[in-house]
Coordinates of C-alpha atoms in Angstrom, one line a residue:
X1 CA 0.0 0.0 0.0
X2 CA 1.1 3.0 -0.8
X3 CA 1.3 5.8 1.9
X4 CA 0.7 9.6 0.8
X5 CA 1.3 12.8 2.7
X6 CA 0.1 16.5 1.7
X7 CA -1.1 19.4 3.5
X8 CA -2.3 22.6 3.6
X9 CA -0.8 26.0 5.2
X10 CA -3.5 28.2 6.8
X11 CA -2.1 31.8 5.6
X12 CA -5.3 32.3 4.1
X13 CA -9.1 31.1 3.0
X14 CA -9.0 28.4 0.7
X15 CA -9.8 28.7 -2.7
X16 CA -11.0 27.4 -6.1
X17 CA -7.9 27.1 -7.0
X18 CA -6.8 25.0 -3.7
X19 CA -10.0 22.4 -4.3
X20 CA -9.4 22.1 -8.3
X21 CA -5.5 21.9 -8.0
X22 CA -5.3 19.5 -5.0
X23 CA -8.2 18.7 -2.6
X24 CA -10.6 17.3 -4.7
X25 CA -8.1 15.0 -5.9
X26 CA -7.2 14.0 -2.4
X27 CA -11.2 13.3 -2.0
X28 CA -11.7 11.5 -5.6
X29 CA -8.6 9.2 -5.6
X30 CA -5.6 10.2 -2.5
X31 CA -7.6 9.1 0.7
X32 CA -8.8 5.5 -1.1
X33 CA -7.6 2.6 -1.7
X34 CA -3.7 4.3 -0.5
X35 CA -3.0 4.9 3.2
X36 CA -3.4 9.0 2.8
X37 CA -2.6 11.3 5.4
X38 CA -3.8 15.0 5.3
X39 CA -2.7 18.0 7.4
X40 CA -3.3 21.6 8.2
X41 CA 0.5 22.8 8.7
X42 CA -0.4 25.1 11.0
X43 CA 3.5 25.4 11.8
X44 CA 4.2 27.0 8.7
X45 CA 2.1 29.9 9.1
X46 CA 4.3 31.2 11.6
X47 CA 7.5 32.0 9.4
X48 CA 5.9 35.6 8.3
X49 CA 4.7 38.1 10.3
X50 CA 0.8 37.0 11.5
X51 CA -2.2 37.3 13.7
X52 CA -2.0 34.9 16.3
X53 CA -5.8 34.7 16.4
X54 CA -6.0 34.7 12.4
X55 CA -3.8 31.5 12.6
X56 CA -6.3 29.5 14.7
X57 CA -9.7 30.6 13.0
X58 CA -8.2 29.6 9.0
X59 CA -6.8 26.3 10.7
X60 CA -10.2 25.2 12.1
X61 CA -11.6 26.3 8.5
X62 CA -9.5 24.3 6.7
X63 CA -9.5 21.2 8.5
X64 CA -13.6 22.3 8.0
X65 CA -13.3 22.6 4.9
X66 CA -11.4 19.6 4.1
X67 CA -13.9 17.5 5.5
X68 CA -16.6 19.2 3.7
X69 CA -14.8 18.5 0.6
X70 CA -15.4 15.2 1.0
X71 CA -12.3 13.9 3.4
X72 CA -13.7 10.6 5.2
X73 CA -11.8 10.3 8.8
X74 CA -12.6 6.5 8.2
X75 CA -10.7 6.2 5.1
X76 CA -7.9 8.6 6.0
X77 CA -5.9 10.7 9.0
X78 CA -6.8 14.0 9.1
X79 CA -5.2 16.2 11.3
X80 CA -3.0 19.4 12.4
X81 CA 0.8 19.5 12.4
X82 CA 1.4 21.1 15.8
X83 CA -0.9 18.1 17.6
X84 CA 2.1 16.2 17.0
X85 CA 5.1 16.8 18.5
X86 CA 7.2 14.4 16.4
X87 CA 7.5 17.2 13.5
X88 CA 9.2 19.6 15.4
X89 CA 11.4 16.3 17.0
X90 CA 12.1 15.6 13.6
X91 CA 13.1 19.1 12.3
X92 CA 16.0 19.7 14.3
X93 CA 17.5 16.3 13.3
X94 CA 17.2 17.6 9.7
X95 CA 18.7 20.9 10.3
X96 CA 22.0 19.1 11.7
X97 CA 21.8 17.1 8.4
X98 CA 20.8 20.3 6.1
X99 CA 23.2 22.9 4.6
X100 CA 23.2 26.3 4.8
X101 CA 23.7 26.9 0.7
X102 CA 20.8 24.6 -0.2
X103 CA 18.5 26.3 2.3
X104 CA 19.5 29.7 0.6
X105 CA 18.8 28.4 -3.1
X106 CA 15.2 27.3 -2.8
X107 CA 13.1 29.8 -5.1
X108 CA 10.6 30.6 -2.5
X109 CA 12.7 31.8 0.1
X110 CA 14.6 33.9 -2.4
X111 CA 11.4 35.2 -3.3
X112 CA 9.7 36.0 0.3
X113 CA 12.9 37.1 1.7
X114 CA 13.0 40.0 -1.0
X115 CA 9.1 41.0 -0.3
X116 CA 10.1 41.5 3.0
X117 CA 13.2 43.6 2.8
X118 CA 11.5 45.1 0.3
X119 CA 8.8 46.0 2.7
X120 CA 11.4 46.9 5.2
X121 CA 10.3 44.0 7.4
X122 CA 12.8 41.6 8.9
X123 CA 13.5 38.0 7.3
X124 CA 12.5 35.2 10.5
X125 CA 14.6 32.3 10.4
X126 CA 12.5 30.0 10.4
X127 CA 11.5 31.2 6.2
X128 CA 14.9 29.9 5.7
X129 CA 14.6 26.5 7.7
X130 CA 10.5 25.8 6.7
X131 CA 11.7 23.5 4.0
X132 CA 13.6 21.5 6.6
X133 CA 10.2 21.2 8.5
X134 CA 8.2 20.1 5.6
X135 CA 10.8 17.7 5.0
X136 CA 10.1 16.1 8.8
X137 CA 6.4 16.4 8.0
X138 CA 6.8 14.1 5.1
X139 CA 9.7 11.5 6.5
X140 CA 8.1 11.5 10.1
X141 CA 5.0 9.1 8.1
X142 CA 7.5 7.3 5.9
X143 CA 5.5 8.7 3.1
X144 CA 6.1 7.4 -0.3
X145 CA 4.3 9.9 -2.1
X146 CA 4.0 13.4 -2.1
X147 CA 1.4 15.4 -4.2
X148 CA 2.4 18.7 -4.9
X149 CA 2.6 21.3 -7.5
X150 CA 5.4 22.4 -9.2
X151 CA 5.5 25.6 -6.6
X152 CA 6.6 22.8 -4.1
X153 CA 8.5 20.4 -6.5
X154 CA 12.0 21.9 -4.8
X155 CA 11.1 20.7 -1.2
X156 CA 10.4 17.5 -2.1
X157 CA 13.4 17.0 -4.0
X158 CA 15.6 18.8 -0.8
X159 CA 13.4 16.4 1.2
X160 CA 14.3 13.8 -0.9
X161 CA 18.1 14.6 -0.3
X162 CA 17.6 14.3 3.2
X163 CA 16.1 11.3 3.3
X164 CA 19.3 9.5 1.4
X165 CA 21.8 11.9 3.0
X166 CA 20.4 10.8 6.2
X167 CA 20.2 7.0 5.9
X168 CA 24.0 7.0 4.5
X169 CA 25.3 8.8 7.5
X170 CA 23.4 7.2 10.2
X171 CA 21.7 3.9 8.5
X172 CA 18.6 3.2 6.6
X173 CA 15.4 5.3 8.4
X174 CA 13.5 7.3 6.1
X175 CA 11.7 6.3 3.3
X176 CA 12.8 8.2 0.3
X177 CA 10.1 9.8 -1.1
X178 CA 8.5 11.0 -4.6
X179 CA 6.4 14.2 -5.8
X180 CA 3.8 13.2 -8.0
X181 CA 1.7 15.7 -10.2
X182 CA -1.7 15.0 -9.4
X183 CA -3.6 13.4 -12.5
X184 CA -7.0 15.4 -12.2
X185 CA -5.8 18.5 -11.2
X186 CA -6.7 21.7 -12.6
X187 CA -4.7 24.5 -13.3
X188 CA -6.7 27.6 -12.1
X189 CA -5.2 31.2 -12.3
X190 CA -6.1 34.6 -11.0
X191 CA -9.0 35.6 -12.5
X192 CA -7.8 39.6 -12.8
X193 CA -4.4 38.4 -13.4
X194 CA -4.2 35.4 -15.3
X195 CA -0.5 34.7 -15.8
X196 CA -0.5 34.3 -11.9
X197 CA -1.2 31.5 -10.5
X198 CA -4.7 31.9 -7.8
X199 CA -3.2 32.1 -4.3
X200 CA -4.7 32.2 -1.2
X201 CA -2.6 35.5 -0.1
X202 CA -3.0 37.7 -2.5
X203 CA -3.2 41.5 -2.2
X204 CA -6.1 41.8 -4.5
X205 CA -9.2 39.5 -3.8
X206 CA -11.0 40.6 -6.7
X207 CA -9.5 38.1 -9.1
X208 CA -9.4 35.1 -6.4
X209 CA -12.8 32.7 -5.7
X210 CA -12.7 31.6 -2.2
X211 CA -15.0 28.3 -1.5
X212 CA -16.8 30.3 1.4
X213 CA -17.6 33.2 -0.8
X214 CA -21.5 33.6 -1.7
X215 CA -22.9 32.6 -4.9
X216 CA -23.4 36.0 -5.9
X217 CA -19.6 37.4 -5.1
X218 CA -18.6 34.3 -7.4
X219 CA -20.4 35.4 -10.2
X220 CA -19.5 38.8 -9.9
X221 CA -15.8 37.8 -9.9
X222 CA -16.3 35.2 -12.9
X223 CA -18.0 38.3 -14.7
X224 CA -15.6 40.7 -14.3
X225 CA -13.0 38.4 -15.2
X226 CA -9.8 39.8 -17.6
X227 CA -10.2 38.8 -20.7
X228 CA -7.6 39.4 -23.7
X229 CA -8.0 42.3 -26.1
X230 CA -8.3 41.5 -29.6
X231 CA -10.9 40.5 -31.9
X232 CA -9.6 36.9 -32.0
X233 CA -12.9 35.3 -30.5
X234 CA -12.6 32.4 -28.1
X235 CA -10.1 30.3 -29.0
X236 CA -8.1 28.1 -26.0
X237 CA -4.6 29.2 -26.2
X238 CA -2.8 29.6 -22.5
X239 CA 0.3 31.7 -24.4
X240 CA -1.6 34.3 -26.6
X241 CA -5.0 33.9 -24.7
X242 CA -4.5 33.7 -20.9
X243 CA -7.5 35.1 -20.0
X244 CA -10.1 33.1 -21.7
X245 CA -8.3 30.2 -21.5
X246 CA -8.2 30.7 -18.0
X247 CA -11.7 30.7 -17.9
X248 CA -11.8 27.8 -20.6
X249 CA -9.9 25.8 -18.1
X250 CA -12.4 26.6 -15.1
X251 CA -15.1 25.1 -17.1
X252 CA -13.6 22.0 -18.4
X253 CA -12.3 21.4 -14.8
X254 CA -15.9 22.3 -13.5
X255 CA -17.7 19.7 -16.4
X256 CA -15.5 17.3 -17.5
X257 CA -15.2 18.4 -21.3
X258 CA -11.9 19.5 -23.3
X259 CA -11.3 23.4 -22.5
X260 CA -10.7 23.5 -26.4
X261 CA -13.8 22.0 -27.5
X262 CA -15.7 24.2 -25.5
X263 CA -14.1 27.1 -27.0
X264 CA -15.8 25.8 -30.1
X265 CA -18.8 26.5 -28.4
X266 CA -18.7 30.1 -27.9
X267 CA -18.6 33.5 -30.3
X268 CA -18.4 36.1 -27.0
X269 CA -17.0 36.4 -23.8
X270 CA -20.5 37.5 -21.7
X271 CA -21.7 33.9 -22.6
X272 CA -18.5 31.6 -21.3
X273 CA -18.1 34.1 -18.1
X274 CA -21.9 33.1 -17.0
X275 CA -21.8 29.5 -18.0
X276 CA -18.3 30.0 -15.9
X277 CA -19.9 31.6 -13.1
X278 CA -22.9 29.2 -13.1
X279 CA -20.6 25.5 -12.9
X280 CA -18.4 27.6 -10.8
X281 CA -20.9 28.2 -8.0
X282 CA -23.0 24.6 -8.5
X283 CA -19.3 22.9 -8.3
X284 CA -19.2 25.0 -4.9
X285 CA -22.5 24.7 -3.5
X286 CA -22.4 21.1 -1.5
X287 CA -19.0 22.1 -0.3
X288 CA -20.8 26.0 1.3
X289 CA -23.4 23.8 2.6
X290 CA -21.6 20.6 4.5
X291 CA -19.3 23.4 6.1
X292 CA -22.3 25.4 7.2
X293 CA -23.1 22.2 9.1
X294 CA -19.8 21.2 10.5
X295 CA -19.2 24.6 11.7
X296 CA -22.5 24.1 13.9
X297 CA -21.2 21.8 15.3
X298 CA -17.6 22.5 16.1
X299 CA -17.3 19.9 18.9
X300 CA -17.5 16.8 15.9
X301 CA -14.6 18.2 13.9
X302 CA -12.5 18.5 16.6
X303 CA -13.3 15.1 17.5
X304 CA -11.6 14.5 13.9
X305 CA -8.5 16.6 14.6
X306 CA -7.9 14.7 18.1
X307 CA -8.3 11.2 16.1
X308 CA -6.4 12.3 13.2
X309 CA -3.7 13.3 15.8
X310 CA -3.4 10.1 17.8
X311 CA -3.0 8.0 14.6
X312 CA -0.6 10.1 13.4
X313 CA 1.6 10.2 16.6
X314 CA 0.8 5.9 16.5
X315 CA 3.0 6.2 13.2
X316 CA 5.5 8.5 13.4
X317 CA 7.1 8.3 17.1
X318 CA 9.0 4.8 16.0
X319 CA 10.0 6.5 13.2
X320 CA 11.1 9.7 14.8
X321 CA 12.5 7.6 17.9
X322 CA 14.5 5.6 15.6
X323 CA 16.1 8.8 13.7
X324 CA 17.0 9.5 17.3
X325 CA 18.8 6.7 17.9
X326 CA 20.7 7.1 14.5
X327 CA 22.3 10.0 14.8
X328 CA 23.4 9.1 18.3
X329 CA 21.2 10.3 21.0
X330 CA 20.3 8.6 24.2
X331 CA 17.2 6.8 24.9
X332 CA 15.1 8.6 27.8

């Protein structure tokens, strides 16, 4: 059986392009017939500046969200990083194995770091190190697979370096582990700026769908969606035509049907953006409604996280306390 691991970083509300790119995959094929564990890496959110209180509300509606989604606690772990000590245990073991210099190349942190100088804000040490801990979140499980996008393609591949470095220093412990692309996923960009892919944390809202918002703020995003100037129609080209084929991609990934076929199908923009705006918000609906119900009832999803946690502590303390042991420690 294989075991997968993948979470998601509460720095924001979740959004379209979080459920097409990654959690309805985990739902449709992830969580069955593979061992699948799924986490709100809470820990993460801590290596910019945040509110503490901010941290703990988008964790709870995540997790929330996740199960509304259509995550089934019976068929796989759900649960948050800092209920389990063992990542943190884990994370100092892989700084002492970690080097400065590959720390300092990955693309993100190059890419934070300068937002925040450039915003005259300090750089925290731990954006430098948060590859190392992703890297313990994903060895802690011995975690064969890892589905990511290609945003996070150079942690797995540090992780990965870990993992070997590790086991030829100190003897075989981690599993070495793979990123996968996941088959179903959609690629959803911004809808104001659709070069760019849809983040959670971006500035400007007015081109992001969030899975909470209300029907009618979805449309009215969809609507006023960039489009490409020209005359040129709808044709499905992502180079020359981000902006329809942006919204080309939303419906395919919302139906089922080839995002050029359906281009076929169309001689104006008013008519894709509200068949967009339409699937968009019917897509959404069940997932609005099972989280209006969960969040009734807070007491049941924290039930989840509190199950989710003591599985996961079941399988990664022998790990952990083994890595321990490798690299020399004494038993308590």
């Amino acid at each position: 059986m294989t075991r997968i691991f993948s979470g998601v970083k509460p720095t924001g509300h979740l959004t379209l392009g979080n459920y097409l790119g990654a959690v309805r995959q985990w739902v449709a094929v992830d969580q069955e017939p593979d061992e699948a564990l799924f986490c709100v890496v809470d820990l993460h959110a801590l290596t910019v500046e945040h509110d503490p209180a901010r941290v703990r509300r988008l964790s709870r509606q995540a997790a929330t969200l996740l199960l509304a989604a259509g995550l089934d606690p019976q068929r796989c772990t759900l649960f948050v990083q800092s209920h389990v000590d063992e990542h943190t245990r884990l994370a100092y073991l892989l700084e002492c194995t970690a080097a400065d210099g590959e720390l300092r190349r990955m693309i993100q942190y190059k890419e934070k770091a300068a937002t925040a100088q450039a915003a005259g804000e300090g750089v925290r040490l731990s954006l430098l190190t948060y590859p190392v801990l992703m890297a313990a979140d994903i060895l802690a499980y011995r975690t064969d697979e890892v589905p990511v996008g290609e945003d996070q393609r150079q942690h797995v591949q540090l992780t990965r370096d870990l993992a070997v470095r590790f086991n030829q220093r100190y003897g075989h412990t981690f599993t070495v582990p793979k990123a996968t692309h996941p088959k179903v996923a959609a690629r959803v960009m911004d809808l104001q700026e659709p070069t760019s892919k849809m983040g959670k944390s971006h500035e400007n809202a007015a081109g992001i769908v969030y899975l909470l918002d209300e029907p009618g703020v979805v449309a009215k995003k969809v609507m006023r969606a960039v489009t490409d100037s020209g005359d040129g129609g709808v044709v499905y080209d992502r180079e020359a035509r981000p902006g329809v084929a942006n919204l080309l991609d939303l419906l395919a990934a919302c139906t089922g049907a080839d995002p050029a076929v359906l281009a076929e199908g169309y001689t104006g923009y008013g008519a894709l953006k509200r068949d967009v705006a339409d699937a968009v918000v019917e897509l959404l609906r069940p997932v609005r409604e099972r989280h209006a119900e969960l969040a009734a009832d807070p007491a049941s999803v924290d039930k989840v996280l509190r199950e989710g946690a003591g599985r996961a502590r079941e399988l990664a303390r022998p790990v952990v306390d083994r890595a321990y042991e490798a690299i020399g420690l004494l038993a308590p």
